[in-house]
C-alpha cells in the first residue's frame, strides 16, 4: 500500500504487471494445518515466542481488528487492494499437501481447505501442467483460471478468514497447485528449492527446481504478454 502511487498506478515507480505469492499464508494460519488443533490462547502464546509480532498477526491475535483483515481492503493512506488490482496478473502458488507451515487453503484463499493433506481436486476448467512427478518428485500439477466469488454480502457471522478470502478473491487470481511426492511435511522449503546448506540441496531441496522454473517461466511469459 505504501509503495502504490494512486496518481500513476505504479508500484515503487514500476509498472505493476505480475504479482505472485508462493506458499504464502494469505488467510493467516490459525484455522489451517496443525495450528487449528491448538486453543487460541496457546496459539497466541506460542506465536509470540516463535515469531514475535508477526506470529501474533498470523494467528490474528494482534488486535480486535487484525492486520490481515485490514489489509484485505483499502485503508486511509494505504490502498492495499487498489495496489493489488493494479497488477495485470495475480497468481497464487500453493502446496496441495505436506506443507507444515502454510497449508494449501490459506495459500490459495480457500478457507474451506484446512488440512495438511487435503483431498484437493483440480477445478473442471483447470489446465493440467504435469501429469506426473519428475524424477526428483516434483509435480506442478494444475493451473486454474482467475476466479472471483459470488456477490453474497459479507455477514457478521463470517470468520476473519472468510472475510479476507471473499474480499481478495473478488479481484481475481490464478491458482497453481504444486505436489511433492513423499510423506514428510517439508514442501514449504521444497517449493522454492530453499538451500541454507549444500547438504540440504543434495539431499532434498533440489527437487524444487521444477516449481521454481515454472514460477520464473510464468513471470517471463506473462511479462511478454503485457503491454504498458
JSON list of C-alpha atoms in Angstrom, two decimals, residues 91-172:
[
{"chain": "A", "resi": 91, "resn": "UNK", "atom": "CA", "xyz": [-1.04, -15.77, -9.25]},
{"chain": "A", "resi": 92, "resn": "UNK", "atom": "CA", "xyz": [-1.22, -17.92, -6.11]},
{"chain": "A", "resi": 93, "resn": "UNK", "atom": "CA", "xyz": [1.13, -20.92, -5.78]},
{"chain": "A", "resi": 94, "resn": "UNK", "atom": "CA", "xyz": [0.37, -23.46, -3.07]},
{"chain": "A", "resi": 95, "resn": "UNK", "atom": "CA", "xyz": [1.46, -26.93, -1.99]},
{"chain": "A", "resi": 96, "resn": "UNK", "atom": "CA", "xyz": [-1.51, -29.25, -2.24]},
{"chain": "A", "resi": 97, "resn": "UNK", "atom": "CA", "xyz": [-0.11, -31.41, 0.59]},
{"chain": "A", "resi": 98, "resn": "UNK", "atom": "CA", "xyz": [2.72, -31.75, 3.10]},
{"chain": "A", "resi": 99, "resn": "UNK", "atom": "CA", "xyz": [3.34, -28.06, 3.79]},
{"chain": "A", "resi": 100, "resn": "UNK", "atom": "CA", "xyz": [3.71, -27.99, 7.56]},
{"chain": "A", "resi": 101, "resn": "UNK", "atom": "CA", "xyz": [3.86, -24.19, 7.75]},
{"chain": "A", "resi": 102, "resn": "UNK", "atom": "CA", "xyz": [1.41, -22.97, 5.09]},
{"chain": "A", "resi": 103, "resn": "UNK", "atom": "CA", "xyz": [-1.30, -25.39, 4.00]},
{"chain": "A", "resi": 104, "resn": "UNK", "atom": "CA", "xyz": [-2.97, -25.19, 0.62]},
{"chain": "A", "resi": 105, "resn": "UNK", "atom": "CA", "xyz": [-6.16, -23.45, 1.77]},
{"chain": "A", "resi": 106, "resn": "UNK", "atom": "CA", "xyz": [-4.52, -20.33, 3.18]},
{"chain": "A", "resi": 107, "resn": "UNK", "atom": "CA", "xyz": [-2.08, -20.18, 0.25]},
{"chain": "A", "resi": 108, "resn": "UNK", "atom": "CA", "xyz": [-4.89, -20.09, -2.35]},
{"chain": "A", "resi": 109, "resn": "UNK", "atom": "CA", "xyz": [-7.50, -18.07, -0.42]},
{"chain": "A", "resi": 110, "resn": "UNK", "atom": "CA", "xyz": [-9.80, -21.01, 0.27]},
{"chain": "A", "resi": 111, "resn": "UNK", "atom": "CA", "xyz": [-10.90, -21.12, 3.94]},
{"chain": "A", "resi": 112, "resn": "UNK", "atom": "CA", "xyz": [-12.65, -24.47, 3.38]},
{"chain": "A", "resi": 113, "resn": "UNK", "atom": "CA", "xyz": [-9.42, -26.40, 2.74]},
{"chain": "A", "resi": 114, "resn": "UNK", "atom": "CA", "xyz": [-7.84, -26.65, 6.18]},
{"chain": "A", "resi": 115, "resn": "UNK", "atom": "CA", "xyz": [-5.93, -29.93, 6.30]},
{"chain": "A", "resi": 116, "resn": "UNK", "atom": "CA", "xyz": [-2.22, -30.57, 5.88]},
{"chain": "A", "resi": 117, "resn": "UNK", "atom": "CA", "xyz": [-3.01, -33.39, 3.46]},
{"chain": "A", "resi": 118, "resn": "UNK", "atom": "CA", "xyz": [-6.19, -32.08, 1.89]},
{"chain": "A", "resi": 119, "resn": "UNK", "atom": "CA", "xyz": [-8.01, -34.07, -0.76]},
{"chain": "A", "resi": 120, "resn": "UNK", "atom": "CA", "xyz": [-7.56, -31.49, -3.50]},
{"chain": "A", "resi": 121, "resn": "UNK", "atom": "CA", "xyz": [-9.20, -31.97, -6.89]},
{"chain": "A", "resi": 122, "resn": "UNK", "atom": "CA", "xyz": [-8.35, -29.62, -9.78]},
{"chain": "A", "resi": 123, "resn": "UNK", "atom": "CA", "xyz": [-11.30, -27.50, -10.95]},
{"chain": "A", "resi": 124, "resn": "UNK", "atom": "CA", "xyz": [-13.09, -28.74, -14.07]},
{"chain": "A", "resi": 125, "resn": "UNK", "atom": "CA", "xyz": [-11.61, -25.94, -16.19]},
{"chain": "A", "resi": 126, "resn": "UNK", "atom": "CA", "xyz": [-8.07, -26.34, -14.82]},
{"chain": "A", "resi": 127, "resn": "UNK", "atom": "CA", "xyz": [-5.08, -26.83, -17.08]},
{"chain": "A", "resi": 128, "resn": "UNK", "atom": "CA", "xyz": [-3.11, -29.94, -16.12]},
{"chain": "A", "resi": 129, "resn": "UNK", "atom": "CA", "xyz": [0.53, -28.96, -16.38]},
{"chain": "A", "resi": 130, "resn": "UNK", "atom": "CA", "xyz": [2.48, -32.02, -15.25]},
{"chain": "A", "resi": 131, "resn": "UNK", "atom": "CA", "xyz": [0.72, -35.38, -15.46]},
{"chain": "A", "resi": 132, "resn": "UNK", "atom": "CA", "xyz": [3.18, -36.97, -13.03]},
{"chain": "A", "resi": 133, "resn": "UNK", "atom": "CA", "xyz": [6.11, -36.12, -10.79]},
{"chain": "A", "resi": 134, "resn": "UNK", "atom": "CA", "xyz": [9.51, -35.59, -12.38]},
{"chain": "A", "resi": 135, "resn": "UNK", "atom": "CA", "xyz": [12.46, -37.80, -11.46]},
{"chain": "A", "resi": 136, "resn": "UNK", "atom": "CA", "xyz": [13.07, -35.72, -8.32]},
{"chain": "A", "resi": 137, "resn": "UNK", "atom": "CA", "xyz": [9.48, -35.97, -7.09]},
{"chain": "A", "resi": 138, "resn": "UNK", "atom": "CA", "xyz": [8.02, -32.58, -8.03]},
{"chain": "A", "resi": 139, "resn": "UNK", "atom": "CA", "xyz": [4.81, -32.06, -9.98]},
{"chain": "A", "resi": 140, "resn": "UNK", "atom": "CA", "xyz": [3.48, -28.65, -10.96]},
{"chain": "A", "resi": 141, "resn": "UNK", "atom": "CA", "xyz": [0.03, -30.19, -11.07]},
{"chain": "A", "resi": 142, "resn": "UNK", "atom": "CA", "xyz": [-2.55, -27.73, -12.32]},
{"chain": "A", "resi": 143, "resn": "UNK", "atom": "CA", "xyz": [-3.36, -24.11, -13.05]},
{"chain": "A", "resi": 144, "resn": "UNK", "atom": "CA", "xyz": [-6.89, -22.81, -12.63]},
{"chain": "A", "resi": 145, "resn": "UNK", "atom": "CA", "xyz": [-8.23, -19.71, -14.31]},
{"chain": "A", "resi": 146, "resn": "UNK", "atom": "CA", "xyz": [-8.74, -16.46, -12.40]},
{"chain": "A", "resi": 147, "resn": "UNK", "atom": "CA", "xyz": [-11.86, -16.77, -10.29]},
{"chain": "A", "resi": 148, "resn": "UNK", "atom": "CA", "xyz": [-13.97, -14.43, -8.20]},
{"chain": "A", "resi": 149, "resn": "UNK", "atom": "CA", "xyz": [-16.51, -15.18, -5.54]},
{"chain": "A", "resi": 150, "resn": "UNK", "atom": "CA", "xyz": [-20.25, -14.65, -5.90]},
{"chain": "A", "resi": 151, "resn": "UNK", "atom": "CA", "xyz": [-21.94, -11.43, -4.91]},
{"chain": "A", "resi": 152, "resn": "UNK", "atom": "CA", "xyz": [-23.11, -12.58, -1.48]},
{"chain": "A", "resi": 153, "resn": "UNK", "atom": "CA", "xyz": [-22.53, -9.82, 1.04]},
{"chain": "A", "resi": 154, "resn": "UNK", "atom": "CA", "xyz": [-20.11, -10.42, 3.90]},
{"chain": "A", "resi": 155, "resn": "UNK", "atom": "CA", "xyz": [-22.10, -11.27, 7.02]},
{"chain": "A", "resi": 156, "resn": "UNK", "atom": "CA", "xyz": [-21.43, -10.64, 10.68]},
{"chain": "A", "resi": 157, "resn": "UNK", "atom": "CA", "xyz": [-21.15, -14.39, 11.24]},
{"chain": "A", "resi": 158, "resn": "UNK", "atom": "CA", "xyz": [-18.35, -14.80, 8.72]},
{"chain": "A", "resi": 159, "resn": "UNK", "atom": "CA", "xyz": [-14.95, -15.65, 10.17]},
{"chain": "A", "resi": 160, "resn": "UNK", "atom": "CA", "xyz": [-11.94, -13.41, 9.61]},
{"chain": "A", "resi": 161, "resn": "UNK", "atom": "CA", "xyz": [-10.65, -15.99, 7.13]},
{"chain": "A", "resi": 162, "resn": "UNK", "atom": "CA", "xyz": [-13.91, -15.90, 5.15]},
{"chain": "A", "resi": 163, "resn": "UNK", "atom": "CA", "xyz": [-13.93, -12.10, 5.10]},
{"chain": "A", "resi": 164, "resn": "UNK", "atom": "CA", "xyz": [-10.35, -11.89, 3.83]},
{"chain": "A", "resi": 165, "resn": "UNK", "atom": "CA", "xyz": [-10.92, -14.62, 1.23]},
{"chain": "A", "resi": 166, "resn": "UNK", "atom": "CA", "xyz": [-14.07, -13.03, -0.20]},
{"chain": "A", "resi": 167, "resn": "UNK", "atom": "CA", "xyz": [-12.51, -9.60, -0.43]},
{"chain": "A", "resi": 168, "resn": "UNK", "atom": "CA", "xyz": [-9.29, -10.72, -2.06]},
{"chain": "A", "resi": 169, "resn": "UNK", "atom": "CA", "xyz": [-10.82, -13.32, -4.38]},
{"chain": "A", "resi": 170, "resn": "UNK", "atom": "CA", "xyz": [-13.11, -10.64, -5.76]},
{"chain": "A", "resi": 171, "resn": "UNK", "atom": "CA", "xyz": [-10.20, -9.13, -7.72]},
{"chain": "A", "resi": 172, "resn": "UNK", "atom": "CA", "xyz": [-9.38, -12.43, -9.49]}
]
